[in-house]
Amino acid sequence: MEDNKAMVIFQPSGRRGEVPKGVTLIEASRLLGVDIESLCGEKKVCGKCIVRIEEGHFEKYNVVSNMKNVSEWQEEEDKYINEEAKAKGFRLGCVTTVQGDLLIFVPEESRAGKQVVSKAARDIHIDHDPAVKMYYVEVVPPTFEEPTGDFERICRELEKLYGLKDLKLDIHTLRQLPMALRDGDWKVTLSVWMDQEIIRVRPGKVEHAYGIAIDVGTTTVAGYFCDLTTMEVINTITLMNPQCKYGEDVMARITFHMTTEDGLKRMSDDIIEGLNWLVDQAIQGTYPPKKKKKDENGKVVKDEDGQPVMVEAPEEGKTYLRLSREDIEDITLGGNTAMHHILLNLNPEFVGLAPFPPVIHHSLDIKARDLGIHINPSSYVFVLPNEAGFVGADNVGVLIAEAPYKSDEIQLIIDIGTNGELVLGNKDKLISSSCATGPALEGAQLAFGMRAAPGAIERIKIDPETHDVDYKVIGRDAWLKYSEPKEMKAKGICGSGILDVLAELYAAGIITKSGAFSQELKSDRFRRNPDTNQPEFVLAWAEETSIEKDVVITQRDVRQIQLAKGALYAGCKLMMRRMNMDKMDKVKIAGAFGTHVDREKALIMGLFPDCEIEKILSVGNAAGDGCRAALLNRKKRDEANWVSRNVEYVELTVEGDFQKEFMGAMQIPHMTDEFPHLEGIVREEILKQ
Amino acid sequence: MEDNKAMVIFQPSGRRGEVPKGVTLIEASRLLGVDIESLCGEKKVCGKCIVRIEEGHFEKYNVVSNMKNVSEWQEEEDKYINEEAKAKGFRLGCVTTVQGDLLIFVPEESRAGKQVVSKAARDIHIDHDPAVKMYYVEVVPPTFEEPTGDFERICRELEKLYGLKDLKLDIHTLRQLPMALRDGDWKVTLSVWMDQEIIRVRPGKVEHAYGIAIDVGTTTVAGYFCDLTTMEVINTITLMNPQCKYGEDVMARITFHMTTEDGLKRMSDDIIEGLNWLVDQAIQGTYPPKKKKKDENGKVVKDEDGQPVMVEAPEEGKTYLRLSREDIEDITLGGNTAMHHILLNLNPEFVGLAPFPPVIHHSLDIKARDLGIHINPSSYVFVLPNEAGFVGADNVGVLIAEAPYKSDEIQLIIDIGTNGELVLGNKDKLISSSCATGPALEGAQLAFGMRAAPGAIERIKIDPETHDVDYKVIGRDAWLKYSEPKEMKAKGICGSGILDVLAELYAAGIITKSGAFSQELKSDRFRRNPDTNQPEFVLAWAEETSIEKDVVITQRDVRQIQLAKGALYAGCKLMMRRMNMDKMDKVKIAGAFGTHVDREKALIMGLFPDCEIEKILSVGNAAGDGCRAALLNRKKRDEANWVSRNVEYVELTVEGDFQKEFMGAMQIPHMTDEFPHLEGIVREEILKQ
């Protein structure tokens, strides 16, 4: 690298590249296509562009990042960054300059562009029987004749009215009790967990309690914020798993633990920090939005620092819940075995070593405070049980949401995330397995991969003759063809666009069956990257983007997608062979990817073995749905423990011909004889739809 | 006060007085008879004399103490006091000088003079059935055929071998599991709490676990450090309740909470700090003592700072347990209701207000970590249940130790502490009550009151003719009569000496029946204190002491003892009336006081109503014994909950003629017609024994 340049990586987007030394972090972010919030236009007065410099040697990127590689602390920063945050490496992006290689984490609140929820909750049926229920009691005050203590006084009433016996409570709840009873004039509402433990006491009559079901993916974390009384999903919050900076897949994270002192604790702390952020986001959504305060002349009112004063701007007729952290009284968590272990700070080493035993299968009830999660202090976090190998609590979530163990039909359930998890069978027998797909199908780790957010290319068509590209981005209805280039503001490619791109590249003859860029290709869109010498194809020209550089798909990107689909296809094939079947009655695709995927293109591109097209269903984030089912129905928790021990786990990598199947499955597309259901359809027609 | 003098109070001894401004804290301690450790003779090199300046307005003493009232920080202090301790107010006693009024806390480790255990454990019968038991298992390692997780693998074995089912474990223990299994080559010892929860995993076979039963008194805290396997009491550790600085009795502490922001938290934090210190003391006792290292020429080896290098000096043939905090796996706690509430940071306000309802009666199982107590992180603290009013978990301890509910005989059990607690009855009916005795009978709050430590006067005789005093101190067998004055090294009067002093003062005609110093008294030992103008009587001349001042008993001291004994006697009388009885079959005296008291003198001085002398028993620290019983036998925990709800609590202060009884009971001695059992004994003879 030239001496006057430095390698800069932005997390969680993973965007990286060289920038000239001396540019500000904001300038660097713009050069690399990362949007950082900057309300004041870098006048150093809004304090929105706070980012964190990560310290460490990031082998994956061959980058050593530390505080010496940025300019010295500036006085302006004191105003926005306190001593504690400063110690953690936080800096103001508009005043800090790049002096060497850096890995920079952009906190969610500093990221520009409102996120489009990609893991929305589905409308699945759940019986209402939450683990946390509310009970209202009125008691008579103590007298000399009847001076019984506060706890026994309410317990007597809880037993009389509701039949609740032998209730416990922890010291935090006990501390609330005397004042709540007196503030409520001897009338209180008690939140009771599993009819076993009082976890909260509030004065008077209260009718609602809230909980969050959280699916901790390797790349994406999705939280469903629910009213435990009405079962309504109030909102959905997603974030990148903050552990992404330590490695993109589960094995990389396990390796980070094994090679780095305190590595496990760092990863655990990071995801816990992420969950706390998620909780805060859930709560913030229950307050009215804010707007700038204006005086009678319509002029913006400013505070002594020249900043606009913000006031609440409630929508007319809308009521706001205005909740606090303490109002979150239950959390359920799912994730693959590695995410499960790392989150809980459990040694994940042996999960990564044959025969891959987890530390625990059974579900766990852990006080949120023992994990450092800041909700109602006496509340529990329910952690779904693990199956085996990497097939963990997330797949158990999928299973209790889809309940194939109650079905006659033979179902193949594919949960596509960074780790692909497969379940095959019906009420007679279920087997499960996992395969390393990597995050490519989610759009991550591609040169211009990004989350499903405004500016993400989600649909694409390539003219086979001219190789002209037409596409559509999230946040804009009109395709490029009907737009001015500058209106597109493209930024990257999201998961749902990936298969489209691959199919179109192939149909247009730009890539061959083996996935290589065609040698004969003549197009100004096709070129070799001057830095890497990698072939790449331009999907959007710089002028169509908001990042002032061409959005491309590289040879490496194509390979990543091939690897992912090959692993999936081979896994399905081997499981079918294990069960002695050659067809399924139903294929269910779970995960964010499944929500957006064009099922015909998925079949044609060979993501999984043949199935009637109308029997291919997208079931959305079923892992998250399972977490939600466990949140709202405590019987689903028992069901989860039952199913986790009654699915037979198959370790695919030890099957003799896994490698052969895998290599074959990487080709695009598969031989038509593998897809009899497509016989009546002309492949090329589908590809050109 | 003169301008060049300052009021200095030392805690926990309570010694106070004026000292000239400018003296060092060590000099001040010497002037006031407080012994602070100083190995180097104030050469500023040993760092042993560290004390803490308490900040606040101590109304009881009318003293405002803060860091401004001492000299500035000296460079020498940096070596012994780190930043954190400095922030907490710690200073080096030999370099810091008095500049204004001060309340100084002397940490146990800075107190000179080894303590004599005053609350030794009694040899009571306890069936061995501890709440924490150990189970050893060997499992086969996981294979591809049997890849079950670690937790389920050991649970299967625990059920097979020991019938333990549905075991839980918390996240801390779960984190130990994978490495313990592998380090122990798939053989581990599990500590299981109440046959319900695994609280510790250790590699290989381990046979011992340890616990501490702690009686949290208003003035004194006593911990019995036990081997849970052998039931042996390894040692007993006592300390002053660090809350003493906030007020001497329970009402003063409750008032401190109600009048001081964060007062409850400060008191709770202080006792928790005290319990952690107690744990550390217990552990330290399991290591060999240390001695100065000497070279081959017998010269003391010094380190680079000129300090002697210390090496372990194990006694020959003795083995040492060498335990760590994690080896403490169970704690039981008792205390009166106010101590119970304050320790647990539960609002004690309503315990102090009629009709005195506690927040909870039932026992509590609280994770030690949730209280900030540093032992094995997954272990529980068992807090004994409360009865009613101030009669709390300490009295439940007394009850399960003495089990009057299993007896035919009518027993009166008196637990004498700062708060007197009374139980009367037998297996048919038990009633309990409490009375405010204050700490005088324990020797605290008297002008020269002190703990049972070397130098404490424990027996005394006064010649009725000459008023000459002969006495014996703890730590020396010979009475004054057989000693050189300077050999006595008297320092004060401990609890067991108090009744002797009072009885002798009365028998010698120095005080009258009403407790006033006789007007006719002619003796150079009798005088008025020049500062307070209070009458006082010299028990030991300055030359006989180690504190270079006369040890006296004051008129106020006599009144304190009268108040204490009057409250006790009146309480007993009213309870007997409530039960329609005029005599008891047995009187049991509990508390440290009971251990040393001369039962005849107690009877004669009127501590409690008449009873045959041989039926008066000292049962030592029965509250502590009850805590120990609950530690070593889990069934005693159920028994504690049962008895706490089956003793009828009587609020004495609302009885119509409590005041009248109380006033009468303050007289010394009581009319002989109240003591028919003493008829055969000549009072005066007993008094002069």
Coordinates of N, CA, C and O in Angstrom, one line a residue, chain A residues 174-283:
Chain A
L174 N -38.9 -7.9 46.0 CA -39.2 -7.8 47.4 C -39.0 -6.3 47.8 O -39.8 -5.7 48.6
R175 N -37.9 -5.7 47.3 CA -37.6 -4.3 47.6 C -38.7 -3.3 47.1 O -38.9 -2.3 47.7
Q176 N -39.4 -3.7 46.0 CA -40.5 -2.9 45.5 C -41.7 -2.9 46.4 O -42.6 -2.0 46.4
L177 N -41.9 -4.1 47.0 CA -43.2 -4.4 47.6 C -43.7 -3.4 48.6 O -44.9 -3.0 48.5
P178 N -43.0 -3.1 49.7 CA -43.6 -2.2 50.7 C -44.1 -0.9 50.2 O -45.2 -0.5 50.5
M179 N -43.4 -0.2 49.3 CA -43.8 1.1 48.8 C -44.9 0.9 47.8 O -45.9 1.7 47.7
A180 N -44.9 -0.1 47.0 CA -45.9 -0.3 46.0 C -47.3 -0.5 46.7 O -48.3 0.0 46.3
L181 N -47.3 -1.3 47.7 CA -48.5 -1.6 48.5 C -49.1 -0.3 49.1 O -50.3 0.0 49.0
R182 N -48.2 0.5 49.6 CA -48.7 1.8 50.3 C -49.0 2.8 49.2 O -50.0 3.6 49.4
D183 N -48.2 2.9 48.1 CA -48.5 3.9 47.1 C -49.9 3.5 46.4 O -50.6 4.4 46.0
G184 N -50.1 2.2 46.3 CA -51.4 1.8 45.7 C -52.5 1.7 46.6 O -53.6 1.1 46.3
D185 N -52.4 2.2 47.8 CA -53.4 2.1 48.9 C -53.9 0.7 49.0 O -55.0 0.4 49.0
W186 N -52.9 -0.2 49.1 CA -53.1 -1.6 49.4 C -53.8 -2.3 48.2 O -54.4 -3.4 48.4
K187 N -53.6 -1.8 47.0 CA -54.1 -2.4 45.8 C -52.9 -2.5 44.9 O -52.2 -1.5 44.6
V188 N -52.5 -3.7 44.4 CA -51.4 -3.8 43.5 C -51.6 -4.8 42.4 O -52.5 -5.6 42.5
T189 N -50.8 -4.6 41.3 CA -50.8 -5.6 40.3 C -49.5 -6.3 40.3 O -48.4 -5.7 40.4
L190 N -49.5 -7.6 40.3 CA -48.3 -8.4 40.4 C -48.1 -9.2 39.1 O -49.0 -9.8 38.5
S191 N -46.9 -9.0 38.5 CA -46.5 -9.8 37.4 C -45.9 -11.1 37.9 O -45.0 -11.1 38.7
V192 N -46.5 -12.2 37.4 CA -46.1 -13.5 38.0 C -45.5 -14.4 36.8 O -46.2 -14.5 35.8
W193 N -44.3 -14.9 37.0 CA -43.7 -15.7 36.0 C -44.0 -17.2 36.1 O -43.7 -17.7 37.2
M194 N -44.5 -17.8 35.1 CA -44.7 -19.2 35.1 C -45.6 -19.7 36.4 O -45.5 -20.8 36.8
D195 N -46.4 -18.8 36.9 CA -47.2 -19.0 38.1 C -46.3 -19.5 39.3 O -46.8 -20.2 40.2
Q196 N -45.0 -19.1 39.2 CA -44.1 -19.6 40.2 C -43.5 -18.4 41.0 O -43.1 -18.5 42.2
E197 N -43.2 -17.3 40.3 CA -42.4 -16.2 41.0 C -43.0 -14.9 40.6 O -43.3 -14.6 39.5
I198 N -43.2 -14.1 41.7 CA -43.6 -12.7 41.4 C -42.3 -11.9 40.9 O -41.3 -11.9 41.6
I199 N -42.5 -11.3 39.8 CA -41.3 -10.6 39.2 C -41.4 -9.1 39.2 O -40.5 -8.4 38.8
R200 N -42.6 -8.6 39.5 CA -42.8 -7.2 39.5 C -44.0 -6.8 40.3 O -45.0 -7.5 40.3
V201 N -44.0 -5.7 41.1 CA -45.1 -5.2 41.8 C -45.4 -3.8 41.4 O -44.4 -3.0 41.4
R202 N -46.6 -3.5 41.0 CA -46.9 -2.1 40.6 C -48.2 -1.7 41.4 O -49.1 -2.5 41.6
P203 N -48.2 -0.4 41.9 CA -49.3 0.1 42.6 C -50.6 0.1 41.7 O -50.4 0.4 40.5
G204 N -51.7 -0.2 42.2 CA -53.0 -0.1 41.5 C -53.2 -1.2 40.4 O -52.5 -2.2 40.4
K205 N -54.1 -0.9 39.6 CA -54.5 -1.9 38.5 C -53.7 -1.6 37.2 O -53.9 -0.5 36.7
V206 N -53.0 -2.5 36.7 CA -52.3 -2.4 35.4 C -52.6 -3.5 34.5 O -52.8 -4.6 35.0
E207 N -52.8 -3.2 33.3 CA -53.3 -4.3 32.4 C -52.4 -4.8 31.4 O -52.6 -5.9 30.8
H208 N -51.3 -4.1 31.1 CA -50.4 -4.5 30.1 C -49.0 -4.8 30.6 O -48.5 -4.2 31.5
A209 N -48.4 -5.8 29.9 CA -47.0 -6.1 30.2 C -46.4 -6.4 28.8 O -47.1 -6.7 27.9
Y210 N -45.1 -6.2 28.7 CA -44.5 -6.3 27.3 C -43.3 -7.3 27.4 O -42.7 -7.5 28.4
G211 N -43.0 -7.8 26.2 CA -41.9 -8.7 26.1 C -41.3 -8.6 24.7 O -41.8 -8.0 23.8
I212 N -40.1 -9.2 24.5 CA -39.4 -9.2 23.2 C -38.9 -10.6 22.9 O -38.3 -11.2 23.8
A213 N -39.3 -11.1 21.7 CA -38.8 -12.4 21.2 C -37.6 -12.0 20.3 O -37.8 -11.2 19.4
I214 N -36.4 -12.6 20.6 CA -35.2 -12.2 19.8 C -34.6 -13.4 19.1 O -34.3 -14.4 19.8
D215 N -34.4 -13.2 17.8 CA -33.7 -14.3 17.1 C -32.3 -13.7 16.8 O -32.1 -12.8 16.1
V216 N -31.3 -14.4 17.4 CA -29.9 -13.9 17.3 C -29.3 -14.7 16.2 O -28.8 -15.8 16.3
G217 N -29.3 -14.1 15.0 CA -28.6 -14.7 13.9 C -27.1 -14.4 13.9 O -26.7 -13.5 14.6
T218 N -26.4 -15.2 13.0 CA -25.0 -14.9 13.0 C -24.7 -13.5 12.4 O -23.7 -12.9 12.8
T219 N -25.5 -13.1 11.5 CA -25.3 -11.8 10.9 C -26.3 -10.8 11.3 O -26.0 -9.6 11.6
T220 N -27.6 -11.2 11.4 CA -28.7 -10.3 11.8 C -29.4 -10.7 13.0 O -29.6 -11.9 13.2
V221 N -29.7 -9.7 13.9 CA -30.5 -10.0 15.1 C -31.8 -9.3 14.9 O -31.9 -8.1 14.5
A222 N -32.9 -10.1 15.1 CA -34.2 -9.5 14.9 C -35.0 -9.6 16.2 O -35.1 -10.7 16.8
G223 N -35.6 -8.5 16.7 CA -36.4 -8.5 17.9 C -37.9 -8.2 17.6 O -38.1 -7.2 16.9
Y224 N -38.8 -9.0 18.1 CA -40.2 -8.7 18.0 C -40.7 -8.2 19.3 O -40.7 -9.0 20.3
F225 N -41.1 -7.0 19.3 CA -41.5 -6.3 20.6 C -43.0 -6.5 20.7 O -43.8 -6.0 19.9
C226 N -43.5 -7.3 21.7 CA -44.9 -7.7 21.8 C -45.6 -7.2 23.1 O -44.9 -7.1 24.1
D227 N -46.8 -7.0 22.9 CA -47.7 -6.8 24.1 C -48.1 -8.2 24.6 O -48.7 -8.9 23.9
L228 N -47.7 -8.5 25.8 CA -48.0 -9.9 26.3 C -49.5 -10.1 26.6 O -49.9 -11.2 26.7
T229 N -50.2 -9.0 26.7 CA -51.6 -9.1 27.0 C -52.4 -9.3 25.7 O -53.3 -10.2 25.6
T230 N -52.1 -8.5 24.7 CA -52.9 -8.6 23.5 C -52.3 -9.4 22.4 O -52.9 -9.8 21.4
M231 N -51.0 -9.8 22.6 CA -50.2 -10.6 21.6 C -49.8 -9.8 20.4 O -49.1 -10.3 19.5
E232 N -50.2 -8.5 20.4 CA -49.8 -7.6 19.3 C -48.3 -7.5 19.1 O -47.6 -7.4 20.2
V233 N -47.8 -7.5 17.9 CA -46.4 -7.2 17.7 C -46.3 -5.7 17.5 O -46.8 -5.1 16.5
I234 N -45.8 -5.0 18.5 CA -45.8 -3.5 18.5 C -44.8 -3.0 17.4 O -45.1 -2.1 16.6
N235 N -43.6 -3.5 17.4 CA -42.7 -3.3 16.3 C -41.6 -4.3 16.3 O -41.5 -5.1 17.2
T236 N -40.9 -4.3 15.2 CA -39.8 -5.2 14.9 C -38.5 -4.4 14.8 O -38.5 -3.4 14.1
I237 N -37.5 -4.8 15.5 CA -36.2 -4.1 15.5 C -35.1 -5.1 15.0 O -35.1 -6.2 15.5
T238 N -34.4 -4.6 14.0 CA -33.3 -5.5 13.6 C -31.9 -4.8 13.7 O -31.9 -3.5 13.7
L239 N -30.9 -5.5 13.9 CA -29.5 -4.9 13.9 C -28.6 -6.0 13.4 O -28.9 -7.2 13.4
M240 N -27.4 -5.5 12.9 CA -26.4 -6.5 12.6 C -25.8 -7.0 13.9 O -25.7 -6.3 14.9
N241 N -25.5 -8.3 13.9 CA -24.9 -8.9 15.0 C -23.5 -8.2 15.2 O -22.7 -8.2 14.3
P242 N -23.3 -7.5 16.3 CA -22.1 -6.7 16.5 C -20.8 -7.6 16.5 O -19.7 -7.1 16.4
Q243 N -21.0 -8.9 16.6 CA -19.8 -9.8 16.5 C -19.3 -10.0 15.1 O -18.2 -10.6 14.9
C244 N -20.0 -9.4 14.1 CA -19.5 -9.6 12.7 C -18.1 -9.2 12.6 O -17.4 -9.7 11.7
K245 N -17.7 -8.2 13.4 CA -16.3 -7.7 13.2 C -15.3 -8.8 13.5 O -14.1 -8.7 13.1
Y246 N -15.7 -9.8 14.3 CA -14.7 -10.8 14.7 C -14.7 -12.0 13.7 O -13.9 -12.9 13.8
G247 N -15.5 -12.0 12.7 CA -15.6 -13.1 11.7 C -17.0 -13.2 11.2 O -17.9 -13.0 12.0
E248 N -17.1 -13.7 9.9 CA -18.4 -13.6 9.4 C -19.3 -14.9 9.7 O -20.5 -14.8 9.7
D249 N -18.6 -16.0 9.9 CA -19.4 -17.2 10.2 C -19.1 -17.8 11.5 O -18.2 -17.3 12.3
V250 N -19.8 -18.8 11.9 CA -19.7 -19.4 13.3 C -18.3 -19.9 13.5 O -17.8 -19.7 14.6
M251 N -17.7 -20.6 12.5 CA -16.4 -21.1 12.8 C -15.3 -20.0 13.0 O -14.5 -20.1 13.9
A252 N -15.5 -18.9 12.3 CA -14.6 -17.8 12.5 C -14.7 -17.2 13.9 O -13.7 -16.9 14.5
R253 N -15.9 -17.2 14.4 CA -16.1 -16.7 15.8 C -15.5 -17.6 16.8 O -14.9 -17.2 17.8
I254 N -15.7 -18.9 16.6 CA -15.2 -19.9 17.5 C -13.6 -19.8 17.5 O -13.0 -19.8 18.5
T255 N -13.1 -19.6 16.3 CA -11.6 -19.5 16.2 C -11.2 -18.2 16.9 O -10.1 -18.2 17.6
F256 N -11.9 -17.1 16.8 CA -11.6 -15.9 17.5 C -11.5 -16.1 19.0 O -10.5 -15.7 19.6
H257 N -12.4 -16.9 19.5 CA -12.4 -17.3 20.9 C -11.1 -18.0 21.3 O -10.5 -17.8 22.3
M258 N -10.8 -19.0 20.4 CA -9.7 -19.9 20.7 C -8.3 -19.2 20.5 O -7.3 -19.7 21.1
T259 N -8.3 -18.1 19.8 CA -7.0 -17.5 19.5 C -6.8 -16.2 20.1 O -5.7 -15.6 20.0
T260 N -7.8 -15.7 20.8 CA -7.7 -14.3 21.4 C -8.1 -14.4 22.9 O -9.1 -14.9 23.2
E261 N -7.2 -13.8 23.7 CA -7.5 -13.8 25.1 C -8.7 -12.9 25.3 O -8.9 -11.8 24.6
D262 N -9.6 -13.4 26.1 CA -10.9 -12.6 26.4 C -11.8 -12.5 25.1 O -12.7 -11.7 25.1
G263 N -11.4 -13.3 24.1 CA -12.2 -13.2 22.8 C -13.7 -13.5 23.1 O -14.6 -12.8 22.6
L264 N -13.9 -14.6 23.8 CA -15.3 -15.0 24.1 C -16.0 -13.9 24.8 O -17.1 -13.5 24.5
K265 N -15.4 -13.3 25.9 CA -16.0 -12.3 26.6 C -16.3 -11.1 25.8 O -17.4 -10.4 25.9
R266 N -15.4 -10.7 24.9 CA -15.6 -9.5 24.0 C -16.8 -9.8 23.1 O -17.7 -8.9 23.0
M267 N -16.9 -11.0 22.5 CA -18.0 -11.3 21.7 C -19.3 -11.3 22.4 O -20.4 -10.8 22.0
S268 N -19.3 -11.9 23.6 CA -20.5 -11.9 24.5 C -20.9 -10.5 24.9 O -22.1 -10.2 24.8
D269 N -20.0 -9.7 25.3 CA -20.3 -8.4 25.7 C -20.9 -7.6 24.6 O -21.8 -6.8 24.7
D270 N -20.4 -7.8 23.4 CA -20.8 -7.1 22.2 C -22.3 -7.4 21.9 O -23.1 -6.5 21.6
I271 N -22.6 -8.7 21.9 CA -24.0 -9.0 21.6 C -25.0 -8.6 22.7 O -26.1 -8.1 22.4
I272 N -24.5 -8.6 23.9 CA -25.3 -8.1 25.0 C -25.6 -6.6 24.9 O -26.7 -6.1 25.0
E273 N -24.5 -5.9 24.5 CA -24.7 -4.5 24.2 C -25.7 -4.3 23.1 O -26.5 -3.4 23.2
G274 N -25.6 -5.1 22.1 CA -26.6 -5.1 21.0 C -28.0 -5.3 21.5 O -28.9 -4.6 21.0
L275 N -28.2 -6.3 22.3 CA -29.5 -6.6 22.8 C -30.1 -5.4 23.7 O -31.2 -5.1 23.6
N276 N -29.2 -4.8 24.4 CA -29.6 -3.6 25.2 C -30.0 -2.5 24.3 O -31.0 -1.7 24.5
W277 N -29.3 -2.3 23.2 CA -29.6 -1.3 22.2 C -31.0 -1.6 21.6 O -31.8 -0.8 21.4
L278 N -31.2 -2.9 21.3 CA -32.5 -3.4 20.8 C -33.6 -3.0 21.7 O -34.7 -2.5 21.3
V279 N -33.4 -3.3 23.0 CA -34.4 -3.0 24.0 C -34.7 -1.5 24.0 O -35.9 -1.0 24.0
D280 N -33.7 -0.7 23.9 CA -33.9 0.8 23.9 C -34.6 1.2 22.7 O -35.5 2.1 22.8
Q281 N -34.3 0.6 21.5 CA -35.0 1.0 20.3 C -36.5 0.6 20.5 O -37.4 1.4 20.0
A282 N -36.8 -0.5 21.0 CA -38.2 -0.9 21.2 C -38.9 0.1 22.0 O -40.0 0.5 21.7
I283 N -38.3 0.6 23.1 CA -38.9 1.5 24.0 C -39.1 2.9 23.3 O -40.1 3.5 23.4

